[in-house]
Amino acid sequence: MQIKDRSKGPGSLVSRVGESLRQAIASGQYSPGDKLPSEIELTETHRVSRTVVREAVAAMKSDGIVEVRQGAGIFVLDQEAQLPASRRIDKARVSSDLEVLEVRAPLEIEAAGLAAMRRSPAQEEAIFECHRQILRCIENDESIRDSDLALHFAIADATNNPLFRQHLEFHGAAAIPQSKVVPDPRPAEQTAYRRKIHKEHETIIMAISDRDEQAARDAMRDHLRGSQLRYRDLLRDFRLAAS
């Protein structure tokens, strides 16, 4: 199924800020132990709101790139001195992410249905642009996590009920699990997984675009159920390994 042709709009601000910081760290501009600019400095440098900066930092924190020290600032972690985030499997974190998914599911299913009924042309375009940004990340072999969250924010906004977005903002990056719970070291496998998520998103947004309330609900339910099943499978593996 092809996405409807839409003129391109601005990309996800969260994704843009997050990618800029990640590249600065990867290039050596900031070394392990270095303190990143303050939240206020980042908002001024990137010309975005503090909420955008916080979401970008939260995603980096969740990926094990930085740590936030209360009252001190944001510091770059030493990736060499610890197991890479992609290799750490934290049972408690997996359980916590699953709990977030379970609470998030009924609200996001409802949000998808309401978005299908209420979205404006501008809100529809914002949803399509977020979807295009995810594809750009896939093609550039970049994390889709920030763009994924931006898409779900756009769908929440299209309900025209601010409480849906507030719910997602409360959980922040935790609302979007890692692009794969146990990332596969094989790039082709990771890319295939990301494209699968992209296809699931496409089914949701096409239903919203077509104002098909039931199809939007069903597509969102299938998308979130798949994520829950992946986490439950991992918890089952934990139990088997411990037995």
PDB file of N, CA and C in Angstrom, residues 72-144:
ATOM      1  N   ALA A  72      22.837  18.630  38.814  1.00  0.00           N
ATOM      2  CA  ALA A  72      24.196  18.749  38.255  1.00  0.00           C
ATOM      3  C   ALA A  72      24.178  18.915  36.738  1.00  0.00           C
ATOM      4  N   GLY A  73      23.298  18.197  36.061  1.00  0.00           N
ATOM      5  CA  GLY A  73      23.224  18.315  34.607  1.00  0.00           C
ATOM      6  C   GLY A  73      23.189  16.984  33.891  1.00  0.00           C
ATOM      7  N   ILE A  74      23.467  17.039  32.600  1.00  0.00           N
ATOM      8  CA  ILE A  74      23.418  15.864  31.725  1.00  0.00           C
ATOM      9  C   ILE A  74      24.846  15.478  31.365  1.00  0.00           C
ATOM     10  N   PHE A  75      25.218  14.213  31.622  1.00  0.00           N
ATOM     11  CA  PHE A  75      26.596  13.784  31.402  1.00  0.00           C
ATOM     12  C   PHE A  75      26.654  12.601  30.435  1.00  0.00           C
ATOM     13  N   VAL A  76      27.693  12.604  29.603  1.00  0.00           N
ATOM     14  CA  VAL A  76      27.903  11.530  28.626  1.00  0.00           C
ATOM     15  C   VAL A  76      28.455  10.314  29.347  1.00  0.00           C
ATOM     16  N   LEU A  77      27.878   9.152  29.075  1.00  0.00           N
ATOM     17  CA  LEU A  77      28.346   7.915  29.688  1.00  0.00           C
ATOM     18  C   LEU A  77      29.497   7.314  28.891  1.00  0.00           C
ATOM     19  N   ASP A  78      30.331   6.563  29.565  1.00  0.00           N
ATOM     20  CA  ASP A  78      31.458   5.880  28.927  1.00  0.00           C
ATOM     21  C   ASP A  78      30.966   4.548  28.379  1.00  0.00           C
ATOM     22  N   GLN A  79      30.775   4.483  27.073  1.00  0.00           N
ATOM     23  CA  GLN A  79      30.248   3.275  26.444  1.00  0.00           C
ATOM     24  C   GLN A  79      31.239   2.112  26.506  1.00  0.00           C
ATOM     25  N   GLU A  80      32.522   2.432  26.603  1.00  0.00           N
ATOM     26  CA  GLU A  80      33.533   1.382  26.638  1.00  0.00           C
ATOM     27  C   GLU A  80      33.655   0.750  28.019  1.00  0.00           C
ATOM     28  N   ALA A  81      33.238   1.497  29.059  1.00  0.00           N
ATOM     29  CA  ALA A  81      33.428   1.016  30.418  1.00  0.00           C
ATOM     30  C   ALA A  81      32.258   0.173  30.921  1.00  0.00           C
ATOM     31  N   GLN A  82      31.273  -0.004  30.039  1.00  0.00           N
ATOM     32  CA  GLN A  82      30.124  -0.796  30.441  1.00  0.00           C
ATOM     33  C   GLN A  82      29.686  -1.645  29.259  1.00  0.00           C
ATOM     34  N   LEU A  83      28.894  -2.630  29.524  1.00  0.00           N
ATOM     35  CA  LEU A  83      28.328  -3.393  28.413  1.00  0.00           C
ATOM     36  C   LEU A  83      27.494  -2.449  27.584  1.00  0.00           C
ATOM     37  N   PRO A  84      27.570  -2.517  26.267  1.00  0.00           N
ATOM     38  CA  PRO A  84      26.751  -1.631  25.444  1.00  0.00           C
ATOM     39  C   PRO A  84      25.281  -1.778  25.807  1.00  0.00           C
ATOM     40  N   ALA A  85      24.542  -0.664  25.695  1.00  0.00           N
ATOM     41  CA  ALA A  85      23.119  -0.699  26.014  1.00  0.00           C
ATOM     42  C   ALA A  85      22.400  -1.748  25.186  1.00  0.00           C
ATOM     43  N   SER A  86      22.892  -1.942  23.940  1.00  0.00           N
ATOM     44  CA  SER A  86      22.242  -2.910  23.056  1.00  0.00           C
ATOM     45  C   SER A  86      22.424  -4.341  23.526  1.00  0.00           C
ATOM     46  N   ARG A  87      23.378  -4.558  24.493  1.00  0.00           N
ATOM     47  CA  ARG A  87      23.644  -5.906  24.954  1.00  0.00           C
ATOM     48  C   ARG A  87      23.097  -6.173  26.349  1.00  0.00           C
ATOM     49  N   ARG A  88      22.712  -5.092  27.054  1.00  0.00           N
ATOM     50  CA  ARG A  88      22.206  -5.288  28.395  1.00  0.00           C
ATOM     51  C   ARG A  88      20.744  -5.680  28.352  1.00  0.00           C
ATOM     52  N   ILE A  89      20.386  -6.719  29.074  1.00  0.00           N
ATOM     53  CA  ILE A  89      19.003  -7.143  29.168  1.00  0.00           C
ATOM     54  C   ILE A  89      18.609  -7.067  30.631  1.00  0.00           C
ATOM     55  N   ASP A  90      17.794  -6.102  30.971  1.00  0.00           N
ATOM     56  CA  ASP A  90      17.401  -5.857  32.342  1.00  0.00           C
ATOM     57  C   ASP A  90      15.975  -6.358  32.528  1.00  0.00           C
ATOM     58  N   LYS A  91      15.834  -7.430  33.311  1.00  0.00           N
ATOM     59  CA  LYS A  91      14.510  -8.017  33.502  1.00  0.00           C
ATOM     60  C   LYS A  91      13.534  -7.007  34.092  1.00  0.00           C
ATOM     61  N   ALA A  92      13.999  -6.233  35.075  1.00  0.00           N
ATOM     62  CA  ALA A  92      13.120  -5.251  35.709  1.00  0.00           C
ATOM     63  C   ALA A  92      12.654  -4.207  34.696  1.00  0.00           C
ATOM     64  N   ARG A  93      13.579  -3.810  33.819  1.00  0.00           N
ATOM     65  CA  ARG A  93      13.213  -2.810  32.813  1.00  0.00           C
ATOM     66  C   ARG A  93      12.228  -3.387  31.805  1.00  0.00           C
ATOM     67  N   VAL A  94      12.438  -4.629  31.406  1.00  0.00           N
ATOM     68  CA  VAL A  94      11.520  -5.265  30.470  1.00  0.00           C
ATOM     69  C   VAL A  94      10.124  -5.341  31.081  1.00  0.00           C
ATOM     70  N   SER A  95      10.049  -5.733  32.360  1.00  0.00           N
ATOM     71  CA  SER A  95       8.762  -5.810  33.050  1.00  0.00           C
ATOM     72  C   SER A  95       8.106  -4.440  33.119  1.00  0.00           C
ATOM     73  N   SER A  96       8.911  -3.408  33.403  1.00  0.00           N
ATOM     74  CA  SER A  96       8.383  -2.050  33.500  1.00  0.00           C
ATOM     75  C   SER A  96       7.850  -1.572  32.154  1.00  0.00           C
ATOM     76  N   ASP A  97       8.604  -1.838  31.077  1.00  0.00           N
ATOM     77  CA  ASP A  97       8.161  -1.433  29.745  1.00  0.00           C
ATOM     78  C   ASP A  97       6.863  -2.137  29.369  1.00  0.00           C
ATOM     79  N   LEU A  98       6.760  -3.407  29.731  1.00  0.00           N
ATOM     80  CA  LEU A  98       5.535  -4.154  29.434  1.00  0.00           C
ATOM     81  C   LEU A  98       4.347  -3.547  30.176  1.00  0.00           C
ATOM     82  N   GLU A  99       4.557  -3.141  31.422  1.00  0.00           N
ATOM     83  CA  GLU A  99       3.482  -2.513  32.189  1.00  0.00           C
ATOM     84  C   GLU A  99       3.016  -1.226  31.518  1.00  0.00           C
ATOM     85  N   VAL A 100       3.974  -0.436  31.010  1.00  0.00           N
ATOM     86  CA  VAL A 100       3.618   0.799  30.314  1.00  0.00           C
ATOM     87  C   VAL A 100       2.799   0.473  29.066  1.00  0.00           C
ATOM     88  N   LEU A 101       3.230  -0.541  28.329  1.00  0.00           N
ATOM     89  CA  LEU A 101       2.511  -0.936  27.117  1.00  0.00           C
ATOM     90  C   LEU A 101       1.077  -1.361  27.433  1.00  0.00           C
ATOM     91  N   GLU A 102       0.910  -2.095  28.512  1.00  0.00           N
ATOM     92  CA  GLU A 102      -0.421  -2.587  28.865  1.00  0.00           C
ATOM     93  C   GLU A 102      -1.359  -1.440  29.236  1.00  0.00           C
ATOM     94  N   VAL A 103      -0.836  -0.443  29.937  1.00  0.00           N
ATOM     95  CA  VAL A 103      -1.659   0.712  30.297  1.00  0.00           C
ATOM     96  C   VAL A 103      -1.910   1.594  29.085  1.00  0.00           C
ATOM     97  N   ARG A 104      -0.899   1.691  28.240  1.00  0.00           N
ATOM     98  CA  ARG A 104      -0.977   2.560  27.067  1.00  0.00           C
ATOM     99  C   ARG A 104      -1.956   2.040  26.028  1.00  0.00           C
ATOM    100  N   ALA A 105      -2.112   0.725  25.907  1.00  0.00           N
ATOM    101  CA  ALA A 105      -2.886   0.139  24.808  1.00  0.00           C
ATOM    102  C   ALA A 105      -4.318   0.658  24.708  1.00  0.00           C
ATOM    103  N   PRO A 106      -5.155   0.563  25.766  1.00  0.00           N
ATOM    104  CA  PRO A 106      -6.540   1.005  25.602  1.00  0.00           C
ATOM    105  C   PRO A 106      -6.666   2.480  25.267  1.00  0.00           C
ATOM    106  N   LEU A 107      -5.766   3.311  25.817  1.00  0.00           N
ATOM    107  CA  LEU A 107      -5.819   4.743  25.527  1.00  0.00           C
ATOM    108  C   LEU A 107      -5.424   5.031  24.086  1.00  0.00           C
ATOM    109  N   GLU A 108      -4.381   4.350  23.595  1.00  0.00           N
ATOM    110  CA  GLU A 108      -3.936   4.620  22.223  1.00  0.00           C
ATOM    111  C   GLU A 108      -4.884   4.026  21.182  1.00  0.00           C
ATOM    112  N   ILE A 109      -5.532   2.927  21.537  1.00  0.00           N
ATOM    113  CA  ILE A 109      -6.538   2.372  20.624  1.00  0.00           C
ATOM    114  C   ILE A 109      -7.686   3.370  20.482  1.00  0.00           C
ATOM    115  N   GLU A 110      -8.103   3.922  21.614  1.00  0.00           N
ATOM    116  CA  GLU A 110      -9.160   4.939  21.595  1.00  0.00           C
ATOM    117  C   GLU A 110      -8.702   6.177  20.840  1.00  0.00           C
ATOM    118  N   ALA A 111      -7.437   6.566  21.061  1.00  0.00           N
ATOM    119  CA  ALA A 111      -6.902   7.746  20.375  1.00  0.00           C
ATOM    120  C   ALA A 111      -6.917   7.565  18.862  1.00  0.00           C
ATOM    121  N   ALA A 112      -6.564   6.382  18.395  1.00  0.00           N
ATOM    122  CA  ALA A 112      -6.555   6.131  16.947  1.00  0.00           C
ATOM    123  C   ALA A 112      -7.958   6.274  16.368  1.00  0.00           C
ATOM    124  N   GLY A 113      -8.952   5.730  17.080  1.00  0.00           N
ATOM    125  CA  GLY A 113     -10.327   5.847  16.604  1.00  0.00           C
ATOM    126  C   GLY A 113     -10.806   7.287  16.579  1.00  0.00           C
ATOM    127  N   LEU A 114     -10.505   8.036  17.643  1.00  0.00           N
ATOM    128  CA  LEU A 114     -10.920   9.439  17.691  1.00  0.00           C
ATOM    129  C   LEU A 114     -10.190  10.269  16.640  1.00  0.00           C
ATOM    130  N   ALA A 115      -8.907   9.967  16.428  1.00  0.00           N
ATOM    131  CA  ALA A 115      -8.141  10.699  15.416  1.00  0.00           C
ATOM    132  C   ALA A 115      -8.756  10.499  14.031  1.00  0.00           C
ATOM    133  N   ALA A 116      -9.223   9.281  13.762  1.00  0.00           N
ATOM    134  CA  ALA A 116      -9.852   9.003  12.465  1.00  0.00           C
ATOM    135  C   ALA A 116     -11.104   9.857  12.273  1.00  0.00           C
ATOM    136  N   MET A 117     -11.821  10.113  13.354  1.00  0.00           N
ATOM    137  CA  MET A 117     -13.058  10.898  13.255  1.00  0.00           C
ATOM    138  C   MET A 117     -12.805  12.402  13.298  1.00  0.00           C
ATOM    139  N   ARG A 118     -11.760  12.835  14.018  1.00  0.00           N
ATOM    140  CA  ARG A 118     -11.625  14.259  14.321  1.00  0.00           C
ATOM    141  C   ARG A 118     -10.462  14.964  13.627  1.00  0.00           C
ATOM    142  N   ARG A 119      -9.534  14.225  13.043  1.00  0.00           N
ATOM    143  CA  ARG A 119      -8.304  14.864  12.557  1.00  0.00           C
ATOM    144  C   ARG A 119      -8.625  15.933  11.513  1.00  0.00           C
ATOM    145  N   SER A 120      -7.853  17.012  11.587  1.00  0.00           N
ATOM    146  CA  SER A 120      -7.950  18.082  10.596  1.00  0.00           C
ATOM    147  C   SER A 120      -6.973  17.785   9.465  1.00  0.00           C
ATOM    148  N   PRO A 121      -7.080  18.484   8.334  1.00  0.00           N
ATOM    149  CA  PRO A 121      -6.090  18.275   7.263  1.00  0.00           C
ATOM    150  C   PRO A 121      -4.662  18.536   7.736  1.00  0.00           C
ATOM    151  N   ALA A 122      -4.476  19.552   8.571  1.00  0.00           N
ATOM    152  CA  ALA A 122      -3.125  19.856   9.064  1.00  0.00           C
ATOM    153  C   ALA A 122      -2.624  18.749   9.979  1.00  0.00           C
ATOM    154  N   GLN A 123      -3.499  18.223  10.807  1.00  0.00           N
ATOM    155  CA  GLN A 123      -3.105  17.128  11.697  1.00  0.00           C
ATOM    156  C   GLN A 123      -2.812  15.862  10.905  1.00  0.00           C
ATOM    157  N   GLU A 124      -3.587  15.614   9.861  1.00  0.00           N
ATOM    158  CA  GLU A 124      -3.324  14.461   8.998  1.00  0.00           C
ATOM    159  C   GLU A 124      -1.940  14.586   8.366  1.00  0.00           C
ATOM    160  N   GLU A 125      -1.609  15.793   7.903  1.00  0.00           N
ATOM    161  CA  GLU A 125      -0.295  16.010   7.279  1.00  0.00           C
ATOM    162  C   GLU A 125       0.829  15.799   8.285  1.00  0.00           C
ATOM    163  N   ALA A 126       0.617  16.243   9.525  1.00  0.00           N
ATOM    164  CA  ALA A 126       1.640  16.053  10.561  1.00  0.00           C
ATOM    165  C   ALA A 126       1.888  14.562  10.800  1.00  0.00           C
ATOM    166  N   ILE A 127       0.832  13.770  10.780  1.00  0.00           N
ATOM    167  CA  ILE A 127       0.960  12.320  10.967  1.00  0.00           C
ATOM    168  C   ILE A 127       1.748  11.715   9.807  1.00  0.00           C
ATOM    169  N   PHE A 128       1.418  12.123   8.580  1.00  0.00           N
ATOM    170  CA  PHE A 128       2.127  11.591   7.415  1.00  0.00           C
ATOM    171  C   PHE A 128       3.606  11.988   7.446  1.00  0.00           C
ATOM    172  N   GLU A 129       3.891  13.218   7.885  1.00  0.00           N
ATOM    173  CA  GLU A 129       5.289  13.657   7.917  1.00  0.00           C
ATOM    174  C   GLU A 129       6.089  12.855   8.936  1.00  0.00           C
ATOM    175  N   CYS A 130       5.496  12.563  10.080  1.00  0.00           N
ATOM    176  CA  CYS A 130       6.177  11.734  11.067  1.00  0.00           C
ATOM    177  C   CYS A 130       6.468  10.348  10.492  1.00  0.00           C
ATOM    178  N   HIS A 131       5.521   9.835   9.728  1.00  0.00           N
ATOM    179  CA  HIS A 131       5.711   8.520   9.106  1.00  0.00           C
ATOM    180  C   HIS A 131       6.849   8.560   8.097  1.00  0.00           C
ATOM    181  N   ARG A 132       6.927   9.643   7.333  1.00  0.00           N
ATOM    182  CA  ARG A 132       8.024   9.789   6.371  1.00  0.00           C
ATOM    183  C   ARG A 132       9.366   9.887   7.094  1.00  0.00           C
ATOM    184  N   GLN A 133       9.361  10.561   8.253  1.00  0.00           N
ATOM    185  CA  GLN A 133      10.609  10.703   9.005  1.00  0.00           C
ATOM    186  C   GLN A 133      11.104   9.346   9.501  1.00  0.00           C
ATOM    187  N   ILE A 134      10.192   8.484   9.895  1.00  0.00           N
ATOM    188  CA  ILE A 134      10.585   7.135  10.321  1.00  0.00           C
ATOM    189  C   ILE A 134      11.272   6.409   9.168  1.00  0.00           C
ATOM    190  N   LEU A 135      10.708   6.532   7.979  1.00  0.00           N
ATOM    191  CA  LEU A 135      11.309   5.878   6.820  1.00  0.00           C
ATOM    192  C   LEU A 135      12.697   6.440   6.534  1.00  0.00           C
ATOM    193  N   ARG A 136      12.870   7.749   6.686  1.00  0.00           N
ATOM    194  CA  ARG A 136      14.190   8.345   6.472  1.00  0.00           C
ATOM    195  C   ARG A 136      15.194   7.784   7.478  1.00  0.00           C
ATOM    196  N   CYS A 137      14.758   7.598   8.712  1.00  0.00           N
ATOM    197  CA  CYS A 137      15.650   7.020   9.724  1.00  0.00           C
ATOM    198  C   CYS A 137      16.045   5.599   9.349  1.00  0.00           C
ATOM    199  N   ILE A 138      15.079   4.825   8.871  1.00  0.00           N
ATOM    200  CA  ILE A 138      15.362   3.449   8.464  1.00  0.00           C
ATOM    201  C   ILE A 138      16.380   3.440   7.329  1.00  0.00           C
ATOM    202  N   GLU A 139      16.169   4.297   6.342  1.00  0.00           N
ATOM    203  CA  GLU A 139      17.060   4.326   5.182  1.00  0.00           C
ATOM    204  C   GLU A 139      18.463   4.791   5.556  1.00  0.00           C
ATOM    205  N   ASN A 140      18.561   5.612   6.621  1.00  0.00           N
ATOM    206  CA  ASN A 140      19.867   6.098   7.075  1.00  0.00           C
ATOM    207  C   ASN A 140      20.453   5.240   8.189  1.00  0.00           C
ATOM    208  N   ASP A 141      19.794   4.112   8.469  1.00  0.00           N
ATOM    209  CA  ASP A 141      20.234   3.181   9.509  1.00  0.00           C
ATOM    210  C   ASP A 141      20.366   3.885  10.858  1.00  0.00           C
ATOM    211  N   GLU A 142      19.347   4.686  11.203  1.00  0.00           N
ATOM    212  CA  GLU A 142      19.308   5.401  12.469  1.00  0.00           C
ATOM    213  C   GLU A 142      18.184   4.841  13.336  1.00  0.00           C
ATOM    214  N   SER A 143      18.282   5.075  14.633  1.00  0.00           N
ATOM    215  CA  SER A 143      17.215   4.668  15.543  1.00  0.00           C
ATOM    216  C   SER A 143      15.901   5.339  15.141  1.00  0.00           C
ATOM    217  N   ILE A 144      14.819   4.583  15.217  1.00  0.00           N
ATOM    218  CA  ILE A 144      13.503   5.152  14.882  1.00  0.00           C
ATOM    219  C   ILE A 144      12.737   5.563  16.133  1.00  0.00           C
TER     220      ILE A 144
END
